[in-house]
Coordinates of C-alpha atoms in Angstrom, one line a residue:
M1 CA 279.1 20.9 -63.5
A2 CA 282.6 22.4 -64.3
D3 CA 285.7 20.3 -64.1
I4 CA 288.1 21.9 -61.6
T5 CA 291.7 20.7 -61.0
R6 CA 294.0 21.7 -58.1
R7 CA 297.7 22.7 -58.6
L8 CA 299.7 24.2 -55.7
G9 CA 297.1 26.7 -54.5
W10 CA 295.8 27.3 -58.1
R11 CA 292.7 26.0 -59.6
H12 CA 292.1 25.1 -63.2
L13 CA 288.5 25.2 -64.6
R14 CA 287.4 23.5 -67.7
G15 CA 283.9 24.3 -68.8
A16 CA 281.5 22.5 -71.1
P17 CA 280.3 23.9 -74.4
T18 CA 276.7 24.1 -73.1
A19 CA 277.8 26.0 -69.9
H20 CA 278.3 29.8 -69.8
V21 CA 281.1 30.7 -67.3
R22 CA 281.5 34.1 -65.7
H23 CA 284.7 34.7 -63.7
H24 CA 284.9 37.8 -61.5
R25 CA 287.8 38.9 -59.4
G26 CA 286.5 41.7 -57.2
T27 CA 284.5 43.9 -59.5
R28 CA 286.4 42.9 -62.6
L29 CA 285.0 40.4 -65.1
L30 CA 288.0 38.4 -66.3
H31 CA 286.3 35.5 -68.2
D32 CA 282.8 35.4 -69.8
G33 CA 281.6 32.8 -72.3
P34 CA 280.8 29.1 -72.9
G35 CA 283.3 26.3 -72.9
L36 CA 286.1 28.4 -71.2
S37 CA 289.3 26.9 -69.7
F38 CA 291.5 29.0 -67.4
W39 CA 293.5 29.1 -64.2
F40 CA 292.3 31.1 -61.1
R41 CA 293.0 31.5 -57.4
A42 CA 290.2 30.2 -55.2
L43 CA 290.4 32.9 -52.6
T44 CA 289.9 35.8 -55.0
A45 CA 287.7 34.3 -57.7
A46 CA 283.8 34.4 -58.0
I47 CA 282.7 32.1 -60.7
S48 CA 279.2 31.5 -62.0
E49 CA 278.2 28.7 -64.4
V50 CA 274.9 29.2 -66.3
P51 CA 273.6 26.3 -68.5
V52 CA 272.6 27.4 -72.0
D53 CA 271.3 24.1 -73.4
D54 CA 267.6 23.2 -73.9
R55 CA 266.1 21.7 -70.8
E56 CA 262.9 19.7 -70.3
L57 CA 260.7 20.5 -67.3
A58 CA 258.0 17.9 -66.6
M59 CA 255.1 19.1 -64.5
T60 CA 251.9 17.6 -63.1
F61 CA 249.2 19.5 -61.4
H62 CA 245.5 19.3 -60.6
A63 CA 242.7 21.6 -61.8
R64 CA 238.9 21.8 -61.5
T65 CA 236.5 22.2 -64.4
S66 CA 233.4 24.4 -64.6
D67 CA 231.3 21.4 -63.5
F68 CA 233.5 20.9 -60.4
Q69 CA 235.3 17.8 -61.6
D70 CA 239.0 17.4 -60.7
V71 CA 241.4 16.6 -63.6
A72 CA 245.1 15.9 -63.6
V73 CA 247.2 17.7 -66.2
Q74 CA 250.6 16.3 -67.4
A75 CA 252.7 18.8 -69.3
T76 CA 256.3 19.4 -70.4
V77 CA 257.9 22.8 -71.0
T78 CA 261.1 23.1 -72.9
Y79 CA 263.2 26.2 -72.1
R80 CA 266.7 27.6 -72.2
I81 CA 268.6 30.5 -70.7
S82 CA 269.0 32.9 -73.5
D83 CA 270.8 35.7 -71.5
P84 CA 273.3 34.1 -69.1
A85 CA 274.4 37.5 -67.7
V86 CA 270.9 38.5 -66.7
A87 CA 270.2 35.0 -65.3
A88 CA 273.4 35.0 -63.3
A89 CA 272.5 38.5 -62.0
R90 CA 268.9 37.4 -61.0
L91 CA 269.6 33.9 -59.8
D92 CA 272.5 32.4 -57.8
F93 CA 274.5 30.3 -60.4
S94 CA 277.8 30.6 -58.4
I95 CA 279.9 27.4 -58.0
D96 CA 282.2 26.1 -55.4
P97 CA 285.9 26.8 -56.5
D98 CA 287.0 23.5 -55.2
S99 CA 284.2 21.1 -56.4
G100 CA 282.6 23.0 -59.2
A101 CA 279.1 22.3 -57.8
W102 CA 276.4 25.0 -57.5
R103 CA 276.2 26.6 -54.1
A104 CA 272.4 27.1 -54.5
A105 CA 269.6 25.5 -56.5
P106 CA 268.9 27.9 -59.4
L107 CA 267.3 25.3 -61.7
E108 CA 264.8 24.4 -59.0
Q109 CA 263.9 28.1 -58.7
L110 CA 263.4 28.2 -62.5
G111 CA 261.3 25.1 -62.4
T112 CA 259.1 26.5 -59.7
L113 CA 258.6 29.7 -61.6
L114 CA 257.7 27.9 -64.9
T115 CA 255.4 25.4 -63.1
E116 CA 253.5 28.0 -61.2
T117 CA 253.1 30.2 -64.3
A118 CA 251.9 27.3 -66.5
Q119 CA 249.6 26.0 -63.8
Q120 CA 248.0 29.5 -63.4
H121 CA 247.1 29.7 -67.0
A122 CA 245.9 26.1 -67.2
L123 CA 243.6 26.6 -64.2
D124 CA 242.3 29.7 -65.8
V125 CA 241.2 27.9 -69.0
L126 CA 239.9 24.7 -67.3
S127 CA 237.8 26.6 -64.8
R128 CA 235.6 27.9 -67.6
T129 CA 235.4 24.5 -69.5
P130 CA 233.1 21.6 -68.6
L131 CA 234.6 18.2 -68.2
S132 CA 233.3 16.7 -71.4
A133 CA 234.7 19.6 -73.5
A134 CA 237.9 19.5 -71.6
L135 CA 238.4 15.8 -72.3
V136 CA 237.6 16.4 -76.0
D137 CA 239.5 19.6 -76.8
G138 CA 241.1 20.4 -73.4
V139 CA 244.7 19.2 -74.4
T140 CA 244.9 21.7 -77.3
A141 CA 243.3 24.5 -75.4
V142 CA 245.5 24.1 -72.3
R143 CA 248.7 23.8 -74.5
E144 CA 247.9 27.0 -76.4
R145 CA 246.9 28.8 -73.3
I146 CA 250.1 27.8 -71.4
A147 CA 252.2 28.7 -74.4
Q148 CA 250.6 32.1 -74.7
G149 CA 250.8 32.7 -70.9
L150 CA 254.5 31.8 -70.7
A151 CA 255.3 33.9 -73.8
G152 CA 253.5 36.9 -72.2
E153 CA 255.0 36.5 -68.7
P154 CA 257.3 39.5 -68.0
R155 CA 259.3 37.7 -65.4
L156 CA 260.8 35.2 -67.8
P157 CA 262.6 37.6 -70.1
A158 CA 263.6 39.6 -67.1
T159 CA 265.2 36.4 -65.7
G160 CA 266.9 35.7 -69.1
I161 CA 264.6 32.6 -69.8
E162 CA 263.2 31.7 -73.2
V163 CA 260.4 29.1 -73.6
V164 CA 261.1 26.9 -76.6
A165 CA 258.0 24.6 -76.6
V166 CA 255.0 23.5 -74.5
R167 CA 253.5 20.0 -74.7
V168 CA 250.5 18.7 -72.8
V169 CA 250.8 15.0 -72.5
A170 CA 247.5 14.1 -70.9
L171 CA 244.4 15.4 -69.2
R172 CA 242.8 12.8 -67.0
P173 CA 239.7 12.9 -64.7
E174 CA 239.5 11.0 -61.4
P175 CA 239.4 7.2 -61.8
E176 CA 235.7 6.9 -60.8
V177 CA 234.7 9.6 -63.2
E178 CA 236.8 8.1 -65.9
R179 CA 235.2 4.7 -65.5
A180 CA 231.7 6.3 -65.5
L181 CA 232.6 8.2 -68.7
R182 CA 234.0 5.0 -70.3
T183 CA 230.8 3.0 -69.6
P184 CA 228.7 4.5 -72.5
A185 CA 231.6 4.3 -74.8
R186 CA 232.3 0.7 -73.8
E187 CA 228.6 -0.1 -74.2
Q188 CA 228.6 1.5 -77.7
I189 CA 231.8 -0.4 -78.5
Q190 CA 230.2 -3.6 -77.2
Q191 CA 227.2 -2.9 -79.4
E192 CA 229.4 -2.3 -82.3
A193 CA 231.3 -5.5 -81.6
D194 CA 228.0 -7.4 -81.2
R195 CA 226.7 -6.0 -84.5
A196 CA 230.0 -6.8 -86.1
T197 CA 229.7 -10.3 -84.7
Y198 CA 226.2 -10.7 -86.0
E199 CA 227.2 -9.3 -89.4
R200 CA 230.2 -11.7 -89.4
R201 CA 227.9 -14.6 -88.5
A202 CA 225.4 -13.5 -91.2
V203 CA 228.3 -13.3 -93.7
A204 CA 229.5 -16.7 -92.5
V205 CA 226.0 -18.2 -92.9
E206 CA 225.7 -16.6 -96.4
R207 CA 229.1 -18.0 -97.3
E208 CA 228.2 -21.4 -95.9
R209 CA 225.0 -21.2 -98.0
A210 CA 227.0 -20.3 -101.1
I211 CA 229.4 -23.1 -100.3
A212 CA 226.5 -25.5 -99.9
E213 CA 225.0 -24.4 -103.2
N214 CA 228.4 -24.7 -104.9
E215 CA 228.8 -28.2 -103.4
L216 CA 225.2 -29.1 -104.5
A217 CA 225.9 -27.7 -108.0
S218 CA 229.2 -29.6 -108.0
Q219 CA 227.4 -32.8 -107.0
I220 CA 224.7 -32.3 -109.7
E221 CA 227.4 -31.7 -112.3
L222 CA 229.3 -34.7 -111.0
A223 CA 226.1 -36.9 -111.2
R224 CA 225.5 -35.6 -114.7
R225 CA 229.0 -36.4 -115.7
E226 CA 228.7 -39.8 -114.0
E227 CA 225.6 -40.5 -116.0
Q228 CA 227.4 -39.5 -119.2
L229 CA 230.2 -41.7 -118.1
V230 CA 227.8 -44.6 -117.5
D231 CA 226.3 -44.1 -121.0
Q232 CA 229.7 -43.9 -122.6
R233 CA 230.8 -47.0 -120.7
G234 CA 227.6 -48.8 -121.9
T235 CA 228.3 -47.6 -125.5
N236 CA 231.9 -48.7 -125.2
A237 CA 230.7 -52.1 -123.7
R238 CA 228.2 -52.6 -126.5
R239 CA 230.9 -51.6 -129.1
E240 CA 233.4 -53.9 -127.4
A241 CA 230.8 -56.7 -127.3
E242 CA 230.0 -56.2 -131.0
E243 CA 233.7 -56.2 -131.8
H244 CA 234.2 -59.3 -129.7
A245 CA 231.2 -60.9 -131.5
A246 CA 232.5 -60.0 -134.9
A247 CA 235.9 -61.3 -133.9
D248 CA 234.3 -64.5 -132.5
A249 CA 232.3 -64.9 -135.8
V250 CA 235.5 -64.4 -137.8
R251 CA 237.3 -66.9 -135.5
A252 CA 234.3 -69.3 -135.8
E253 CA 234.3 -69.0 -139.6
A254 CA 238.0 -69.5 -139.6
E255 CA 237.7 -72.4 -137.3
A256 CA 234.9 -73.9 -139.3
A257 CA 236.9 -73.4 -142.5
R258 CA 239.9 -75.0 -140.8
T259 CA 237.6 -77.8 -139.5
V260 CA 236.2 -78.3 -143.0
R261 CA 239.6 -78.4 -144.4
L262 CA 240.8 -80.8 -141.8
A263 CA 237.6 -82.9 -142.3
D264 CA 238.2 -82.9 -146.1
A265 CA 241.8 -83.8 -145.6
E266 CA 240.9 -86.5 -143.0
A267 CA 238.2 -87.8 -145.4
A268 CA 240.6 -87.8 -148.3
R269 CA 243.1 -89.5 -146.1
T270 CA 240.5 -92.0 -144.9
V271 CA 239.4 -92.6 -148.5
R272 CA 243.0 -93.1 -149.5
L273 CA 243.6 -95.4 -146.5
A274 CA 240.3 -97.3 -147.4
E275 CA 241.3 -97.6 -151.0
A276 CA 244.8 -98.7 -150.0
E277 CA 243.2 -101.1 -147.4
A278 CA 240.7 -102.4 -150.1
T279 CA 243.5 -102.8 -152.6
R280 CA 245.5 -104.6 -150.0
S281 CA 242.5 -106.7 -149.0
V282 CA 241.8 -107.5 -152.6
R283 CA 245.4 -108.4 -153.1
L284 CA 245.3 -110.5 -149.9
A285 CA 242.1 -112.1 -150.9
K286 CA 243.5 -112.8 -154.3
A287 CA 246.6 -114.2 -152.7
E288 CA 244.6 -116.2 -150.2
A289 CA 242.3 -117.5 -153.0
E290 CA 245.3 -118.3 -155.0
G291 CA 246.9 -120.0 -152.0
A292 CA 243.6 -121.8 -151.2
R293 CA 243.2 -122.9 -154.8
E294 CA 246.8 -124.1 -154.8
V295 CA 246.3 -125.8 -151.4
G296 CA 243.1 -127.3 -152.6
E297 CA 244.7 -128.5 -155.7
A298 CA 247.6 -129.9 -153.6
R299 CA 245.2 -131.5 -151.2
A300 CA 243.2 -132.9 -154.1
Q301 CA 246.3 -134.2 -155.7
A302 CA 247.4 -135.7 -152.4
Q303 CA 244.0 -137.1 -151.8
E304 CA 244.0 -138.5 -155.3
A305 CA 247.4 -140.0 -154.7
W306 CA 246.3 -141.3 -151.4
L307 CA 243.3 -142.9 -152.9
R308 CA 245.4 -144.3 -155.7
V309 CA 247.7 -145.8 -153.1
H310 CA 244.9 -147.2 -150.9
G311 CA 243.1 -148.4 -154.0
D312 CA 245.9 -150.7 -154.7
V313 CA 246.1 -152.1 -151.1
D314 CA 244.1 -155.0 -149.9
V315 CA 241.2 -154.7 -147.3
A316 CA 243.2 -156.2 -144.4
T317 CA 245.9 -153.6 -144.7
L318 CA 243.3 -150.8 -144.9
N319 CA 241.7 -152.1 -141.7
A320 CA 245.0 -152.2 -140.0
L321 CA 245.8 -148.6 -141.2
T322 CA 242.3 -147.6 -140.0
G323 CA 242.9 -149.0 -136.6
T324 CA 246.3 -147.3 -136.4
R325 CA 244.8 -144.0 -137.4
L326 CA 242.0 -144.5 -134.9
A327 CA 244.4 -145.4 -132.2
E328 CA 246.4 -142.2 -133.0
N329 CA 243.3 -140.1 -132.6
L330 CA 242.1 -141.8 -129.4
P331 CA 243.1 -140.4 -126.0
R332 CA 245.9 -142.1 -124.1
I333 CA 244.9 -145.5 -122.8
D334 CA 247.1 -146.9 -120.0
S335 CA 245.4 -150.3 -119.9
V336 CA 242.7 -152.2 -122.0
T337 CA 240.7 -155.0 -120.7
I338 CA 239.2 -157.3 -123.4
S339 CA 236.6 -159.8 -122.3
P340 CA 236.6 -163.2 -123.8
D341 CA 233.3 -162.5 -125.6
V342 CA 234.8 -159.4 -127.3
L343 CA 238.0 -161.2 -128.2
T344 CA 236.0 -164.1 -129.7
G345 CA 233.8 -161.8 -131.8
L346 CA 236.9 -159.9 -133.1
L347 CA 238.7 -163.0 -134.0
T348 CA 235.6 -164.3 -135.6
R349 CA 235.3 -161.2 -137.7
L350 CA 238.9 -161.3 -138.6
G351 CA 238.7 -164.9 -139.6
T352 CA 235.6 -164.2 -141.7
R353 CA 237.3 -161.4 -143.5
E354 CA 240.2 -163.6 -144.4

């Protein structure tokens, strides 16, 4: 839409680069081209604005196949107005001098023309095609047929319209028919999925078997290595026992030698002590014998002297000495009772001896 500004009864139009503007005053064409900017008087100006950019026209229509099945076709047509003068002459692209809006709806007329033309050619090709073929190759066939039909339509060049591209987005049957058509495919897909599941399970079982075999082989190898380890440990234990026995033998021999040496030393020491003790005993015996001899000699001499002394003493003195010695050797007597008979006998003996 053109941008129009008011100034004291004048109007200023500023067009877009994608809009072709034609300005007439009476029968004279004053301005003609895209992206124009000019002043004009509203009462005497006739202005048309024709868009020259590419436009997308989306269309949806229903058709019937050769087996009497309804299908919905979704398509998009890209077009542009290649001859703005012809289009402005065939369609009403005039704008309001105050607002810049189109007075009519020219783009809707173009859309109706393109839609009906495309639908006519699509119906023509689908009416001779069964539903199954239409769903498989119908999109390409319908697109090519619509493109050929629009390119050969004489009304479009006469209106200044050029078709740029045609796209068919989808071709769908009715929902019930689509579900019915999907059933075999779904069953086939389900069968494929089941087969894939079975194959996956078989592969899993095979892998589990391989894993079990690997685990069994690992356990066998581990048992074999454990057996080797046990044998090696037994060998090591025997070797260690032999080494310990040899060490014990060496220690026993060393201990025996040390014991023998200690015994020899102890025996020598004992011999030395016995010899010293014998020597000492001999010396003591000799000393004791010498002492005893000397004591005997002294006693003999004393006895001899005693005898010599007593030999020279009379008998009464000896008896008195004997009584004295006897009294010295008797136990303590606190009192003595002498009967007259005993006293008489003693006195008699004493008198006889005198």
